[in-house]
PDB file of C-alpha atoms in Angstrom:
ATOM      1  CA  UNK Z  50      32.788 -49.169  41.863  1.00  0.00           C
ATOM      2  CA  UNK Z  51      32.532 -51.369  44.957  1.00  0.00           C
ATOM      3  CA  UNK Z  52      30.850 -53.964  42.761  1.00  0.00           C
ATOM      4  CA  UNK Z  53      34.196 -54.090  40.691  1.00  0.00           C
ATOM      5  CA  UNK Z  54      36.770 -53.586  42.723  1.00  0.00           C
ATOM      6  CA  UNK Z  55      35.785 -54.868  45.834  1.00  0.00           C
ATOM      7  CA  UNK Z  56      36.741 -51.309  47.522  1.00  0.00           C
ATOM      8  CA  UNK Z  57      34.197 -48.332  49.079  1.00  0.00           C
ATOM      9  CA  UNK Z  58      35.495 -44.730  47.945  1.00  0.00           C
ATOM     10  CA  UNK Z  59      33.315 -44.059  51.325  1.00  0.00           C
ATOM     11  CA  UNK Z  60      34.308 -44.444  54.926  1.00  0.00           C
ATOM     12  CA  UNK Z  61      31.405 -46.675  56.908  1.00  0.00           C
ATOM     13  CA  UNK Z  62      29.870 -43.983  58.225  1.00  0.00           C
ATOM     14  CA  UNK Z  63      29.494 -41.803  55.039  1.00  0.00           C
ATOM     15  CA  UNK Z  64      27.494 -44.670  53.503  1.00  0.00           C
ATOM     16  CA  UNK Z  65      24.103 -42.979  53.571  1.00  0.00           C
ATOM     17  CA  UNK Z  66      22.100 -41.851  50.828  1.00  0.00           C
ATOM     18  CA  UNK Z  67      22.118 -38.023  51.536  1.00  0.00           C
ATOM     19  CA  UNK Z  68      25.823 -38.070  51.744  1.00  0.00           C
ATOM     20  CA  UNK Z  69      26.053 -39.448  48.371  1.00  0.00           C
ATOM     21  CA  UNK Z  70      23.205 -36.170  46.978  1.00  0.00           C
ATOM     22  CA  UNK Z  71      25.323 -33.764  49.087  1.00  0.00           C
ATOM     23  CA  UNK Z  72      29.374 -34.847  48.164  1.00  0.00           C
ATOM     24  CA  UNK Z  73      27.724 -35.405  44.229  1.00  0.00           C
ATOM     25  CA  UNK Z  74      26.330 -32.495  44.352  1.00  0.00           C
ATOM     26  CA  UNK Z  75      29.224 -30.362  45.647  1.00  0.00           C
ATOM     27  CA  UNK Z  76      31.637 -31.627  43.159  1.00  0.00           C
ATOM     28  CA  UNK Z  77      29.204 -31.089  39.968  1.00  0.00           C
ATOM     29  CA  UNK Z  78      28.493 -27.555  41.984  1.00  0.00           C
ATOM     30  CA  UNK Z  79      31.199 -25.519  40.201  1.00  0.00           C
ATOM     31  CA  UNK Z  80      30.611 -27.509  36.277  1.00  0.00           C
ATOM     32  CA  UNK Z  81      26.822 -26.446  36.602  1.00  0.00           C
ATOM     33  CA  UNK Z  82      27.565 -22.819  37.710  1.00  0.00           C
ATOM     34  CA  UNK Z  83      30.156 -22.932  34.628  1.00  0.00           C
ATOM     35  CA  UNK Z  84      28.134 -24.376  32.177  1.00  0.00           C
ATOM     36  CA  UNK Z  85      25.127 -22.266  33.642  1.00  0.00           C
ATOM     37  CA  UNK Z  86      27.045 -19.237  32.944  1.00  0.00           C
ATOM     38  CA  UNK Z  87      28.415 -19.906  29.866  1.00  0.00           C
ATOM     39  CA  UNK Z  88      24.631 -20.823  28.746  1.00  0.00           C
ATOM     40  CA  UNK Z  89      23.775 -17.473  29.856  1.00  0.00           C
ATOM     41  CA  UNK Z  90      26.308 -15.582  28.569  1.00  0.00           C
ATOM     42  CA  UNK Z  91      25.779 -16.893  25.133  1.00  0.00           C
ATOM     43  CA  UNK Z  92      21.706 -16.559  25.175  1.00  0.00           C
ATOM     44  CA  UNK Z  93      22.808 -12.523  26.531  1.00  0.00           C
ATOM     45  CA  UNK Z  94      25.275 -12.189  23.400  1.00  0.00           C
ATOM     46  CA  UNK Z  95      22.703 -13.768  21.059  1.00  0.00           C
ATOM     47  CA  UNK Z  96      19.736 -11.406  22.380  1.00  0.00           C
ATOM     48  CA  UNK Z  97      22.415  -8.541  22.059  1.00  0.00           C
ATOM     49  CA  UNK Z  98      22.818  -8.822  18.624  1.00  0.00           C
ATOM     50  CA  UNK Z  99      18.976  -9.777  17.575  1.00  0.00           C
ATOM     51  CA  UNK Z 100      18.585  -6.455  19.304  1.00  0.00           C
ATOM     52  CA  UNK Z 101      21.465  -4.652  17.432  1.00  0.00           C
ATOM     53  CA  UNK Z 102      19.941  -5.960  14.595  1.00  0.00           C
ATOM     54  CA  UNK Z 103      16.312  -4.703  14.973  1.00  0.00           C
ATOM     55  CA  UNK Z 104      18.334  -1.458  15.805  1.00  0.00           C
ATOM     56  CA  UNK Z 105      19.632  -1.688  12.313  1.00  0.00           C
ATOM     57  CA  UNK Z 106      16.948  -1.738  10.316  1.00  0.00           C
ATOM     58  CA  UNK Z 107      15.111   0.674  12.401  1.00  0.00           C
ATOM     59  CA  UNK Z 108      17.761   2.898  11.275  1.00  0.00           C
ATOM     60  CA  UNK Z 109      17.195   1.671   8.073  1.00  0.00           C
ATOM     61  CA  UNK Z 110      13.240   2.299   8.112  1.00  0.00           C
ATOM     62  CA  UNK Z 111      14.020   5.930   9.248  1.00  0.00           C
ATOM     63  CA  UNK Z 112      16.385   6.929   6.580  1.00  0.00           C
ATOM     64  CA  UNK Z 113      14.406   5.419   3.925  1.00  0.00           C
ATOM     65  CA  UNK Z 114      11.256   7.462   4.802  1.00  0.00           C
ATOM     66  CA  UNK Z 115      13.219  10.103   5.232  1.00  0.00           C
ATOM     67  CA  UNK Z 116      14.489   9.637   1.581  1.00  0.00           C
ATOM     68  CA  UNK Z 117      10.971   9.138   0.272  1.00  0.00           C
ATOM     69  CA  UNK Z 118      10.190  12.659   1.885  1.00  0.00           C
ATOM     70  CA  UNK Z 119      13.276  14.486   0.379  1.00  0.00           C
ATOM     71  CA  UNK Z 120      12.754  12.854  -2.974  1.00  0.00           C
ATOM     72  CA  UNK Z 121       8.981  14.282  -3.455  1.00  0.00           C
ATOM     73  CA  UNK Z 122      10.381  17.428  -1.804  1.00  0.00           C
ATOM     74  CA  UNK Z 123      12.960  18.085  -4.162  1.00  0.00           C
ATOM     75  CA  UNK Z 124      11.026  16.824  -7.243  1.00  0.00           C
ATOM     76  CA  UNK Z 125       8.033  19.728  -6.095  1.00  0.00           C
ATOM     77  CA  UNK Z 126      11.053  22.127  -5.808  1.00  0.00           C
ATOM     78  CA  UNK Z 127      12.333  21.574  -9.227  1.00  0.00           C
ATOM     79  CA  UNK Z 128       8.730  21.830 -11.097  1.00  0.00           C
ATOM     80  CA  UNK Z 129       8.006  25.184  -8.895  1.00  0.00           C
ATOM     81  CA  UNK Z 130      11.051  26.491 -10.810  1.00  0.00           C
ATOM     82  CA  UNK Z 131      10.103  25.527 -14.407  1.00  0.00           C
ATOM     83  CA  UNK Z 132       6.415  26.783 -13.097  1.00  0.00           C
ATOM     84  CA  UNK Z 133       8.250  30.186 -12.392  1.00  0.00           C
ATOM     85  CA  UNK Z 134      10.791  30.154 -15.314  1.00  0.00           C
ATOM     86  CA  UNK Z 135       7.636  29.764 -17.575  1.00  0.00           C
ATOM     87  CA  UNK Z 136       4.779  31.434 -16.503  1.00  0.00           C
ATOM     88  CA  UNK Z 137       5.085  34.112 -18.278  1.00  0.00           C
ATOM     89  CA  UNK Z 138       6.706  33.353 -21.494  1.00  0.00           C
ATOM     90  CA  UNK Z 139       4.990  30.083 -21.721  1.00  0.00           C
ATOM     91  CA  UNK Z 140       1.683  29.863 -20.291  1.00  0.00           C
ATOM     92  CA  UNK Z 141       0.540  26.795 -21.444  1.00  0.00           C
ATOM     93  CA  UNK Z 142       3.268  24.896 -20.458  1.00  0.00           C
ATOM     94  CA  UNK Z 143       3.467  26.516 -17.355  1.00  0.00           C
ATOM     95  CA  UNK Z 144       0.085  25.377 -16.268  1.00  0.00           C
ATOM     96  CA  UNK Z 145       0.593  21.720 -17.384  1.00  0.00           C
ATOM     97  CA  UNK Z 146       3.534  21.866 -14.740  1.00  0.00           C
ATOM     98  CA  UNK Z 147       1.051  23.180 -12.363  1.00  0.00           C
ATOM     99  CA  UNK Z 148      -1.425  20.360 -12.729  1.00  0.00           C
ATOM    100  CA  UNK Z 149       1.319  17.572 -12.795  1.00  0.00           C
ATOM    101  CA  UNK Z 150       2.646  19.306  -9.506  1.00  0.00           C
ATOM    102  CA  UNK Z 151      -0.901  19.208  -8.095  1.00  0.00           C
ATOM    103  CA  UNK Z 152      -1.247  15.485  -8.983  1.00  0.00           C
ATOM    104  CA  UNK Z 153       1.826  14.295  -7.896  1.00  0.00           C
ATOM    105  CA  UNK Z 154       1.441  15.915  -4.304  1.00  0.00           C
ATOM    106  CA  UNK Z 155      -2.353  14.280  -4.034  1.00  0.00           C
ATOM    107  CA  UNK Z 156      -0.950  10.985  -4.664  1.00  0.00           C
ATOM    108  CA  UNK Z 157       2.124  11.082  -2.829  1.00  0.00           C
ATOM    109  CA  UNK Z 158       0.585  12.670   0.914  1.00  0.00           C
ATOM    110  CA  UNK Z 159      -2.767  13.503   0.434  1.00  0.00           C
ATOM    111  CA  UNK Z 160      -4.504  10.372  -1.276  1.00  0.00           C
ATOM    112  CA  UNK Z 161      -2.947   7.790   1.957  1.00  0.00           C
ATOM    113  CA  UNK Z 162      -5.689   8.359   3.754  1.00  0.00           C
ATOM    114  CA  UNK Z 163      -9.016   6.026   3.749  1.00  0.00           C
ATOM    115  CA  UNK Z 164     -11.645   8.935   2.965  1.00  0.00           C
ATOM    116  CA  UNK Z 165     -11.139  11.942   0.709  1.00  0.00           C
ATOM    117  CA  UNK Z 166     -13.170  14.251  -0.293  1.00  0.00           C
ATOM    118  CA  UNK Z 167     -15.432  13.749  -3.681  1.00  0.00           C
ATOM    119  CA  UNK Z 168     -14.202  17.217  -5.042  1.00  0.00           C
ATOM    120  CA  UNK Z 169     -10.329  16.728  -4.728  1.00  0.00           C
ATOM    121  CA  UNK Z 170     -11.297  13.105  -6.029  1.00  0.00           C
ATOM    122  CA  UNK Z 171     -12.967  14.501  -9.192  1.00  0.00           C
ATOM    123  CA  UNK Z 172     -10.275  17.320  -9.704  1.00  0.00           C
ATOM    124  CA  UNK Z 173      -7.563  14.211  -9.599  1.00  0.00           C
ATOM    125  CA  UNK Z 174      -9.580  12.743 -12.087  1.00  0.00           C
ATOM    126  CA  UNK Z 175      -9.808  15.964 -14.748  1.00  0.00           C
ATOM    127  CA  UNK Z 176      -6.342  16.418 -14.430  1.00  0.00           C
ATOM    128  CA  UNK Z 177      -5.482  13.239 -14.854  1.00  0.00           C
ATOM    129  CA  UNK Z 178      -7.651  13.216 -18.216  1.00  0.00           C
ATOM    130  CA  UNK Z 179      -6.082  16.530 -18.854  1.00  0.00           C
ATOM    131  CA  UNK Z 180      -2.441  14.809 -19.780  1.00  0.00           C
ATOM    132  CA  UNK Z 181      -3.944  12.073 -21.891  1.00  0.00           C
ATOM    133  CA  UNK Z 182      -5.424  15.516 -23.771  1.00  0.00           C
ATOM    134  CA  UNK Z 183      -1.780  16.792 -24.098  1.00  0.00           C
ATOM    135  CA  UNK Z 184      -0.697  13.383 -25.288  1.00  0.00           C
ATOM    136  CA  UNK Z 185      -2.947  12.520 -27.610  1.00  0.00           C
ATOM    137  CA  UNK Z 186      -3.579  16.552 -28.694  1.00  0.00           C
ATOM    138  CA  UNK Z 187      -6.776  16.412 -30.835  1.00  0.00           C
ATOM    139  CA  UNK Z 188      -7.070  12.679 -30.726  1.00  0.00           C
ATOM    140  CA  UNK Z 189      -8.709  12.103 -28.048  1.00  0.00           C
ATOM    141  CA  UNK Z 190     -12.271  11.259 -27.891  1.00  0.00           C
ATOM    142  CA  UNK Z 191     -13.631  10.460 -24.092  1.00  0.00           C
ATOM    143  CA  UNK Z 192     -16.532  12.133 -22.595  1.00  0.00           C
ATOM    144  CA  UNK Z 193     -16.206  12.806 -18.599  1.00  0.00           C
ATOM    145  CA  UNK Z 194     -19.823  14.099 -16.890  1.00  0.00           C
ATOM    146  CA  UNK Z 195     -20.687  14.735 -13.691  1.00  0.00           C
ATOM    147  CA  UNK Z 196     -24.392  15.096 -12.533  1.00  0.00           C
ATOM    148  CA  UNK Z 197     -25.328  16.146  -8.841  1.00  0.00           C
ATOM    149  CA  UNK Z 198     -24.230  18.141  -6.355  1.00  0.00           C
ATOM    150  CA  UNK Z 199     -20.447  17.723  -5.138  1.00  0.00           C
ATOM    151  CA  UNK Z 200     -21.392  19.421  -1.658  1.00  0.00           C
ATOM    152  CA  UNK Z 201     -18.690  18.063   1.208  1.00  0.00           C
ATOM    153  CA  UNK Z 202     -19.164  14.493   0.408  1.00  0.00           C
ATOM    154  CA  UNK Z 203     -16.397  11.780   1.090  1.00  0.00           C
ATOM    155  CA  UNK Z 204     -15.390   8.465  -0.840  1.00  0.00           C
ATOM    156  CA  UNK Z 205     -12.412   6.212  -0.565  1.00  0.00           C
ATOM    157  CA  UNK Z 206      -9.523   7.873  -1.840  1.00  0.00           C
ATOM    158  CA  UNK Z 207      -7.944   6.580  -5.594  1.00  0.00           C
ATOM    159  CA  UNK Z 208     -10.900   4.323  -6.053  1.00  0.00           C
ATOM    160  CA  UNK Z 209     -12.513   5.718  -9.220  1.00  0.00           C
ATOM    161  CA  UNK Z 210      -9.479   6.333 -10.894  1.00  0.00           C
ATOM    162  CA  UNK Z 211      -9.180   2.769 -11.168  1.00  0.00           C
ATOM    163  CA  UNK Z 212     -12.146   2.987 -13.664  1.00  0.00           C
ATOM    164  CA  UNK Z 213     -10.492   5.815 -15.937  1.00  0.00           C
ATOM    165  CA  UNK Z 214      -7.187   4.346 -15.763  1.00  0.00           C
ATOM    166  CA  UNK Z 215      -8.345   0.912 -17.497  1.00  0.00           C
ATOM    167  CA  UNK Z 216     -10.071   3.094 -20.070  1.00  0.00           C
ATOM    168  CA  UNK Z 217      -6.907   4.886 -21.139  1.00  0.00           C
ATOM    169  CA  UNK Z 218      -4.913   1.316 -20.243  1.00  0.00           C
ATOM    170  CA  UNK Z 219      -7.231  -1.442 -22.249  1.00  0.00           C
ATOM    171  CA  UNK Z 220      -9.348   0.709 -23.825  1.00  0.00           C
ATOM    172  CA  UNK Z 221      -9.902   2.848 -27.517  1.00  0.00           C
ATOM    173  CA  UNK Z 222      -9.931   6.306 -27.028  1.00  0.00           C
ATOM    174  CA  UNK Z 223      -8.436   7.553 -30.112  1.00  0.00           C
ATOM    175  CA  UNK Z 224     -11.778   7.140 -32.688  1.00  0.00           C
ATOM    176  CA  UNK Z 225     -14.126   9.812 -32.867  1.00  0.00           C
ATOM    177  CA  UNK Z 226     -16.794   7.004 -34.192  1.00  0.00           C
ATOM    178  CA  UNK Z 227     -16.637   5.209 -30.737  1.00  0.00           C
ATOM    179  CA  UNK Z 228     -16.120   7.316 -27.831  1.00  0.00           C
ATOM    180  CA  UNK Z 229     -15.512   6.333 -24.361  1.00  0.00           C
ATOM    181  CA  UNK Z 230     -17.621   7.225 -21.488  1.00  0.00           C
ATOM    182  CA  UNK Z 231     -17.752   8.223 -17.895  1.00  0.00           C
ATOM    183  CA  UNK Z 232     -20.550   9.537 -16.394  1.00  0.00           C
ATOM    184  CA  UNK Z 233     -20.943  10.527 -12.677  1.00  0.00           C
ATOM    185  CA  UNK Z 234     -24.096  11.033 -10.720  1.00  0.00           C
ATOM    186  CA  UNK Z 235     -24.174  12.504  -7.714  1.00  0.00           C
ATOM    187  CA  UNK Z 236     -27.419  11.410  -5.388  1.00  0.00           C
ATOM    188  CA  UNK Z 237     -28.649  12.442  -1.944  1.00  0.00           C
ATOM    189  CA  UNK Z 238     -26.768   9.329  -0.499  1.00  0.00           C
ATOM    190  CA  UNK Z 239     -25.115   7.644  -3.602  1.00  0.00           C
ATOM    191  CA  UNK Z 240     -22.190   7.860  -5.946  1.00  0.00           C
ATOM    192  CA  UNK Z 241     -22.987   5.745  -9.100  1.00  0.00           C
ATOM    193  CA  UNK Z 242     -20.120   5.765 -12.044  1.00  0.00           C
ATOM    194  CA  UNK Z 243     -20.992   3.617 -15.688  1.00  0.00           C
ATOM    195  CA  UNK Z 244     -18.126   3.816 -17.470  1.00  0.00           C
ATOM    196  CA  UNK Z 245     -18.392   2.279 -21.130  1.00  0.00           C
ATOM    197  CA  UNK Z 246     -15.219   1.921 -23.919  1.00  0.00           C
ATOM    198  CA  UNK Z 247     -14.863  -0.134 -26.877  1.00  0.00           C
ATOM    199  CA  UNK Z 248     -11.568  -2.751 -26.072  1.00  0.00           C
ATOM    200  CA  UNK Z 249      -8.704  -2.644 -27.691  1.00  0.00           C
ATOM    201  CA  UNK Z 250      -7.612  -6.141 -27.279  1.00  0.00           C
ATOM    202  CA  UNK Z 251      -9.207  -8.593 -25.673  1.00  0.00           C
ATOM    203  CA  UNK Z 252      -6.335 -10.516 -24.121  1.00  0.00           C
ATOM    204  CA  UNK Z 253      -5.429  -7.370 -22.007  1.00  0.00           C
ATOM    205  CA  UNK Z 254      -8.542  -7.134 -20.666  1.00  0.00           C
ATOM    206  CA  UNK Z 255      -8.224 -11.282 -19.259  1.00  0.00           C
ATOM    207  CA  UNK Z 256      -5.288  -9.680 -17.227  1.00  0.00           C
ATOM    208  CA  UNK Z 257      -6.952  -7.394 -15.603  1.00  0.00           C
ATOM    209  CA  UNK Z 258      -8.608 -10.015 -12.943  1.00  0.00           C
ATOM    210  CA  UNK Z 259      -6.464  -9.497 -10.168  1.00  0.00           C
ATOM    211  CA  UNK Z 260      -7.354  -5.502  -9.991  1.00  0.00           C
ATOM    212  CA  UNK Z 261     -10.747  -6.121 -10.633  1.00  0.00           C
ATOM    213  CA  UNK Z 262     -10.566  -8.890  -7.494  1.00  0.00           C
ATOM    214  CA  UNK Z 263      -8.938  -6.426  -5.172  1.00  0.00           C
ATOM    215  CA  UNK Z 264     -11.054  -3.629  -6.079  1.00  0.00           C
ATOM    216  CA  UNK Z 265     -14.409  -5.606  -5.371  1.00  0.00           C
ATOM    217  CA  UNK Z 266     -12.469  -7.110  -1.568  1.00  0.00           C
ATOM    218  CA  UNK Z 267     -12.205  -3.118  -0.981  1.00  0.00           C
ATOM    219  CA  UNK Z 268     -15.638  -2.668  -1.551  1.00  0.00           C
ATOM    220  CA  UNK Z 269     -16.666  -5.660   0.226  1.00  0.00           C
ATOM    221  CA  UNK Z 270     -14.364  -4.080   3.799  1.00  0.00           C
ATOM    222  CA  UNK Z 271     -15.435  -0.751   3.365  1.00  0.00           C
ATOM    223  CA  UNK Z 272     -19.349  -1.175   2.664  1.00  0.00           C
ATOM    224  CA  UNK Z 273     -19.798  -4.363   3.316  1.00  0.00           C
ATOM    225  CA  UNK Z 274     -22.946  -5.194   0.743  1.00  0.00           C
ATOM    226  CA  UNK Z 275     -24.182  -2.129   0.856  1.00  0.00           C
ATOM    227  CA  UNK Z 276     -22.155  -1.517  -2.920  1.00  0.00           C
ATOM    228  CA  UNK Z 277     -22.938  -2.746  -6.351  1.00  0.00           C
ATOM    229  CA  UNK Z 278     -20.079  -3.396  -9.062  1.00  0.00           C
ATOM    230  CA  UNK Z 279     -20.614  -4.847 -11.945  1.00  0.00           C
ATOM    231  CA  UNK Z 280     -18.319  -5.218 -15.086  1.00  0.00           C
ATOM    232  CA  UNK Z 281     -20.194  -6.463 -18.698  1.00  0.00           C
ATOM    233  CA  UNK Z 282     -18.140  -7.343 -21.119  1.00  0.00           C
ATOM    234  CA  UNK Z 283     -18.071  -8.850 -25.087  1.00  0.00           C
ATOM    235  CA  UNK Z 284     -15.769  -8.850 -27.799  1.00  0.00           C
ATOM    236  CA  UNK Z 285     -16.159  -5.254 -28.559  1.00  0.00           C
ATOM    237  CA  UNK Z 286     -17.004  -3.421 -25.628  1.00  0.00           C
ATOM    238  CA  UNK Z 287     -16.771  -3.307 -21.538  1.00  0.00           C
ATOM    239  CA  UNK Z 288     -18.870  -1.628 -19.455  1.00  0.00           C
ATOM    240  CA  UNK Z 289     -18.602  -1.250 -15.552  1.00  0.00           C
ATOM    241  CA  UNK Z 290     -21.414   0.273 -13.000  1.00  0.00           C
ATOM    242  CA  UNK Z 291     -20.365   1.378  -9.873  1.00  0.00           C
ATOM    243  CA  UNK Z 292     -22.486   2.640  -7.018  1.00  0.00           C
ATOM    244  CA  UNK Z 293     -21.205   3.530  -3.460  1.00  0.00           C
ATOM    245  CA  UNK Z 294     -22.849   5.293  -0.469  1.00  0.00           C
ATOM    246  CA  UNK Z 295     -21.667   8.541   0.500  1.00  0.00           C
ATOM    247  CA  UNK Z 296     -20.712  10.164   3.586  1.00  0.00           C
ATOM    248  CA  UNK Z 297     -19.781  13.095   5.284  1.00  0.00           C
TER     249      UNK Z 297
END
């Protein structure tokens, strides 16, 4: 300013250079602690509502699992009653409710956890056959064996389904020339399945990569290479081999 006008703003003796830091700094006191609040205030109000927010769809979490757990209830409810209605009168029918009760429950609580044991596996399995029997009544031609001892052995839960389900998915199971199989052998310390079915279109079997890929990166946490999976395949027929370690 003095370099314009020719004028100080300061008397003599204020023209230091800690006077200048001290009257600067009083003056811009009050916009810093205003603009310092405001700052504040806003990062508090944003934080508030982030919060608010996670809140939110906590809320949201818990009601949703708490609708997933009503849902089954009430489903389980409603076949208990057609069980009852029809046990007597319809036997049959009765105990095809039954089993689709049974199934339903092992896949909706009892099949989340890692290990299961190889009995309620296998049952899962036969039942699960047991409604493509219904479906396909006296059409049907698949051949499910089990060799070995079942004893209290444990395997990864839903992983040989995966085998039965591509049968019944990709598969011919509906000539009585060309059966499919599944054979299970139970060892000392090993689970082997071969499964074997003549295809029913090629093309659906090309889409089946990406389950075969996650299947084998489940083997590959779980046992590391202590496993062998292997999946032969031609124009007419695909065969898999399978063989885990068990445990107890």
């Amino acid at each position: 300013m003095y370099s314009i006008t020719g004028v100080h703003n300061y008397a003599p003796e204020s023209r230091t250079f800690w006077f200048y830091i001290f009257d600067n700094s009083y003056y811009s006191l009050k916009v810093i602690l205003l603009s310092t609040f405001i700052y504040l205030l806003f990062l508090f109000l944003e934080n508030k509502s982030k919060i608010l927010l996670l809140e939110v769809e906590q809320q949201k979490a818990e009601l949703g699992a708490l609708k997933n757990q009503l849902e089954p209830h009430f489903l389980f409810n409603t076949l208990n009653v057609f069980y009852s209605e029809l046990a007597e009168k319809q036997p049959e029918t009765a105990k095809g409710i039954h089993k689709l009760s049974e199934l339903l429950r092992y896949l909706t609580y009892e099949a989340k956890k890692d290990y299961m044991p190889l009995e309620r596996e296998l049952k899962f399995i036969k039942d699960y056959i047991f409604f493509y029997e219904k479906r396909f009544e006296n059409n049907l031609f698949i051949h499910f064996t089990i060799e070995g001892k079942v004893n209290d052995y444990k395997i990864p839960s839903l992983m040989l389904i995966h085998f039965v389900e591509n049968i019944f998915k990709h598969g011919i199971v509906n000539e009585a020339n060309s059966p499919a199989h599944i054979h299970i052998d139970i060892s000392d310390e090993h689970l082997t399945l071969n499964a074997k079915n003549k295809i029913a279109h090629v093309k659906n079997y090309s889409t089946q990569g990406i389950g075969k890929e996650n299947l084998k990166k489940r083997l590959s946490l779980l046992f590391d290479n202590n496993y062998i999976f292997e999946v032969n395949q031609n124009d007419f027929e695909y065969n898999t081999y399978l063989q885990i370690p068990l445990k107890k």
